[in-house]
Amino acid sequence: MTLSRILGWFMALVIGAVYGTAATITHGYRLGGWPVGLAIAIIGAAAMLLAVRLLIDDRWATLACGAGLLLATAVFAQEGPGGSVIVPSGTTDAIAGINLGIVWFVCAFALVLAAVLWPDTKRHRADAAN
């Protein structure tokens, strides 16, 4: 294990946390009743995780990025020191009775799981070529 690899994991964690913070804060944005913020947050998270998985080609970096995303989401879902809440619970921020904060967290978790567990196709292609 090299120092550059550990630094890469740390940077992936930080990038995931920064995006997780931004997406958690903006996931509740609506345009005409449509949850546009939630859609953008999910699409952006999928793109970020896909980019890390394909460009770095390291499951651990993808896991670190996803951990940062989920950690930031979990931290900002808590009640703040002044009593403010970014991710309201219950039906305050719900569509058809489903809370958008829960949808955001479940989708983020599913995306992280899919990105980390996705099979390594480069290794399979190299094995087939031999």
mmCIF file of C-alpha atoms in Angstrom:
data_model
loop_
_atom_site.group_PDB
_atom_site.id
_atom_site.type_symbol
_atom_site.label_atom_id
_atom_site.label_comp_id
_atom_site.label_asym_id
_atom_site.label_seq_id
_atom_site.Cartn_x
_atom_site.Cartn_y
_atom_site.Cartn_z
ATOM 1 C CA MET A 1 0.000 0.000 0.000
ATOM 2 C CA THR A 2 1.547 3.266 -1.122
ATOM 3 C CA LEU A 3 1.137 6.790 0.161
ATOM 4 C CA SER A 4 -0.350 7.931 -3.150
ATOM 5 C CA ARG A 5 -3.039 5.270 -2.920
ATOM 6 C CA ILE A 6 -3.980 6.302 0.624
ATOM 7 C CA LEU A 7 -4.058 9.962 -0.443
ATOM 8 C CA GLY A 8 -6.289 8.964 -3.363
ATOM 9 C CA TRP A 9 -8.724 7.290 -0.973
ATOM 10 C CA PHE A 10 -8.702 10.349 1.274
ATOM 11 C CA MET A 11 -9.377 12.674 -1.664
ATOM 12 C CA ALA A 12 -12.208 10.422 -2.827
ATOM 13 C CA LEU A 13 -13.679 10.585 0.686
ATOM 14 C CA VAL A 14 -13.461 14.384 0.682
ATOM 15 C CA ILE A 15 -14.990 14.675 -2.796
ATOM 16 C CA GLY A 16 -17.838 12.387 -1.786
ATOM 17 C CA ALA A 17 -18.421 14.411 1.380
ATOM 18 C CA VAL A 18 -18.469 17.710 -0.511
ATOM 19 C CA TYR A 19 -20.952 16.418 -3.058
ATOM 20 C CA GLY A 20 -22.995 14.720 -0.341
ATOM 21 C CA THR A 21 -23.240 18.021 1.512
ATOM 22 C CA ALA A 22 -24.340 19.924 -1.582
ATOM 23 C CA ALA A 23 -26.809 17.262 -2.680
ATOM 24 C CA THR A 24 -28.325 16.875 0.772
ATOM 25 C CA ILE A 25 -28.851 20.601 1.099
ATOM 26 C CA THR A 26 -30.420 20.971 -2.359
ATOM 27 C CA HIS A 27 -32.319 17.677 -2.721
ATOM 28 C CA GLY A 28 -35.534 19.280 -1.477
ATOM 29 C CA TYR A 29 -35.669 21.925 -4.240
ATOM 30 C CA ARG A 30 -38.881 21.781 -6.232
ATOM 31 C CA LEU A 31 -39.897 23.449 -9.446
ATOM 32 C CA GLY A 32 -43.633 23.570 -9.829
ATOM 33 C CA GLY A 33 -44.068 20.717 -7.371
ATOM 34 C CA TRP A 34 -41.573 18.474 -9.189
ATOM 35 C CA PRO A 35 -38.613 17.288 -7.085
ATOM 36 C CA VAL A 36 -35.945 18.669 -9.426
ATOM 37 C CA GLY A 37 -33.323 18.867 -6.668
ATOM 38 C CA LEU A 38 -33.757 15.181 -5.852
ATOM 39 C CA ALA A 39 -33.372 14.178 -9.499
ATOM 40 C CA ILE A 40 -30.240 16.288 -9.918
ATOM 41 C CA ALA A 41 -28.782 14.939 -6.661
ATOM 42 C CA ILE A 42 -29.308 11.325 -7.749
ATOM 43 C CA ILE A 43 -27.984 11.871 -11.276
ATOM 44 C CA GLY A 44 -24.959 13.751 -9.951
ATOM 45 C CA ALA A 45 -24.186 11.079 -7.355
ATOM 46 C CA ALA A 46 -24.409 8.365 -9.998
ATOM 47 C CA ALA A 47 -22.110 10.314 -12.320
ATOM 48 C CA MET A 48 -19.580 10.988 -9.554
ATOM 49 C CA LEU A 49 -19.447 7.355 -8.420
ATOM 50 C CA LEU A 50 -19.236 6.125 -12.008
ATOM 51 C CA ALA A 51 -16.391 8.529 -12.752
ATOM 52 C CA VAL A 52 -14.419 7.450 -9.685
ATOM 53 C CA ARG A 53 -15.001 3.768 -10.469
ATOM 54 C CA LEU A 54 -13.982 4.070 -14.119
ATOM 55 C CA LEU A 55 -11.151 6.593 -13.865
ATOM 56 C CA ILE A 56 -9.403 5.409 -10.726
ATOM 57 C CA ASP A 57 -10.245 1.728 -11.279
ATOM 58 C CA ASP A 58 -10.169 0.991 -7.558
ATOM 59 C CA ARG A 59 -13.136 -0.324 -5.589
ATOM 60 C CA TRP A 60 -11.686 1.104 -2.384
ATOM 61 C CA ALA A 61 -11.594 4.620 -3.825
ATOM 62 C CA THR A 62 -15.188 4.209 -4.934
ATOM 63 C CA LEU A 63 -16.107 2.975 -1.472
ATOM 64 C CA ALA A 64 -14.326 5.947 0.124
ATOM 65 C CA CYS A 65 -16.173 8.356 -2.174
ATOM 66 C CA GLY A 66 -19.475 6.670 -1.366
ATOM 67 C CA ALA A 67 -18.689 6.682 2.354
ATOM 68 C CA GLY A 68 -18.096 10.433 2.196
ATOM 69 C CA LEU A 69 -21.382 10.888 0.347
ATOM 70 C CA LEU A 70 -23.359 8.834 2.861
ATOM 71 C CA LEU A 71 -21.577 10.299 5.882
ATOM 72 C CA ALA A 72 -22.333 13.866 4.801
ATOM 73 C CA THR A 73 -25.942 12.927 4.110
ATOM 74 C CA ALA A 74 -26.297 11.329 7.542
ATOM 75 C CA VAL A 75 -24.642 14.249 9.334
ATOM 76 C CA PHE A 76 -26.787 16.877 7.638
ATOM 77 C CA ALA A 77 -29.950 14.859 8.272
ATOM 78 C CA GLN A 78 -29.519 15.480 12.021
ATOM 79 C CA GLU A 79 -30.986 18.414 13.878
ATOM 80 C CA GLY A 80 -28.543 21.323 14.070
ATOM 81 C CA PRO A 81 -27.444 23.058 17.278
ATOM 82 C CA GLY A 82 -29.986 25.845 16.759
ATOM 83 C CA GLY A 83 -32.783 23.362 16.116
ATOM 84 C CA SER A 84 -32.663 23.768 12.334
ATOM 85 C CA VAL A 85 -33.255 20.732 10.162
ATOM 86 C CA ILE A 86 -32.024 20.432 6.563
ATOM 87 C CA VAL A 87 -33.756 17.111 5.923
ATOM 88 C CA PRO A 88 -37.200 17.326 7.529
ATOM 89 C CA SER A 89 -38.844 14.128 8.701
ATOM 90 C CA GLY A 90 -42.428 13.026 8.342
ATOM 91 C CA THR A 91 -44.683 14.496 5.710
ATOM 92 C CA THR A 92 -43.189 18.000 5.794
ATOM 93 C CA ASP A 93 -41.141 17.337 2.656
ATOM 94 C CA ALA A 94 -43.022 14.449 1.074
ATOM 95 C CA ILE A 95 -44.525 13.550 -2.260
ATOM 96 C CA ALA A 96 -47.367 11.037 -2.160
ATOM 97 C CA GLY A 97 -46.544 10.398 1.485
ATOM 98 C CA ILE A 98 -42.912 9.448 0.786
ATOM 99 C CA ASN A 99 -40.279 11.642 2.423
ATOM 100 C CA LEU A 100 -37.756 13.033 -0.080
ATOM 101 C CA GLY A 101 -34.935 12.799 2.469
ATOM 102 C CA ILE A 102 -35.486 9.077 2.843
ATOM 103 C CA VAL A 103 -35.654 8.658 -0.926
ATOM 104 C CA TRP A 104 -32.379 10.578 -1.286
ATOM 105 C CA PHE A 105 -30.564 8.486 1.338
ATOM 106 C CA VAL A 106 -31.852 5.144 0.011
ATOM 107 C CA CYS A 107 -30.979 6.069 -3.586
ATOM 108 C CA ALA A 108 -27.510 7.270 -2.546
ATOM 109 C CA PHE A 109 -26.918 4.033 -0.637
ATOM 110 C CA ALA A 110 -28.116 1.944 -3.603
ATOM 111 C CA LEU A 111 -25.835 3.865 -5.979
ATOM 112 C CA VAL A 112 -22.806 3.373 -3.724
ATOM 113 C CA LEU A 113 -23.590 -0.322 -3.410
ATOM 114 C CA ALA A 114 -23.989 -0.730 -7.171
ATOM 115 C CA ALA A 115 -20.795 1.183 -7.963
ATOM 116 C CA VAL A 116 -18.685 -0.770 -5.489
ATOM 117 C CA LEU A 117 -20.101 -4.192 -6.348
ATOM 118 C CA TRP A 118 -20.114 -3.705 -10.136
ATOM 119 C CA PRO A 119 -17.952 -6.410 -11.753
ATOM 120 C CA ASP A 120 -14.496 -5.486 -13.021
ATOM 121 C CA THR A 121 -14.923 -5.821 -16.783
ATOM 122 C CA LYS A 122 -11.329 -4.839 -17.675
ATOM 123 C CA ARG A 123 -9.942 -7.920 -15.959
ATOM 124 C CA HIS A 124 -12.451 -10.179 -17.748
ATOM 125 C CA ARG A 125 -11.535 -8.708 -21.151
ATOM 126 C CA ALA A 126 -7.816 -9.192 -20.443
ATOM 127 C CA ASP A 127 -8.426 -12.826 -19.425
ATOM 128 C CA ALA A 128 -10.443 -13.474 -22.583
ATOM 129 C CA ALA A 129 -7.712 -11.996 -24.794
ATOM 130 C CA ASN A 130 -5.128 -14.453 -23.469
#
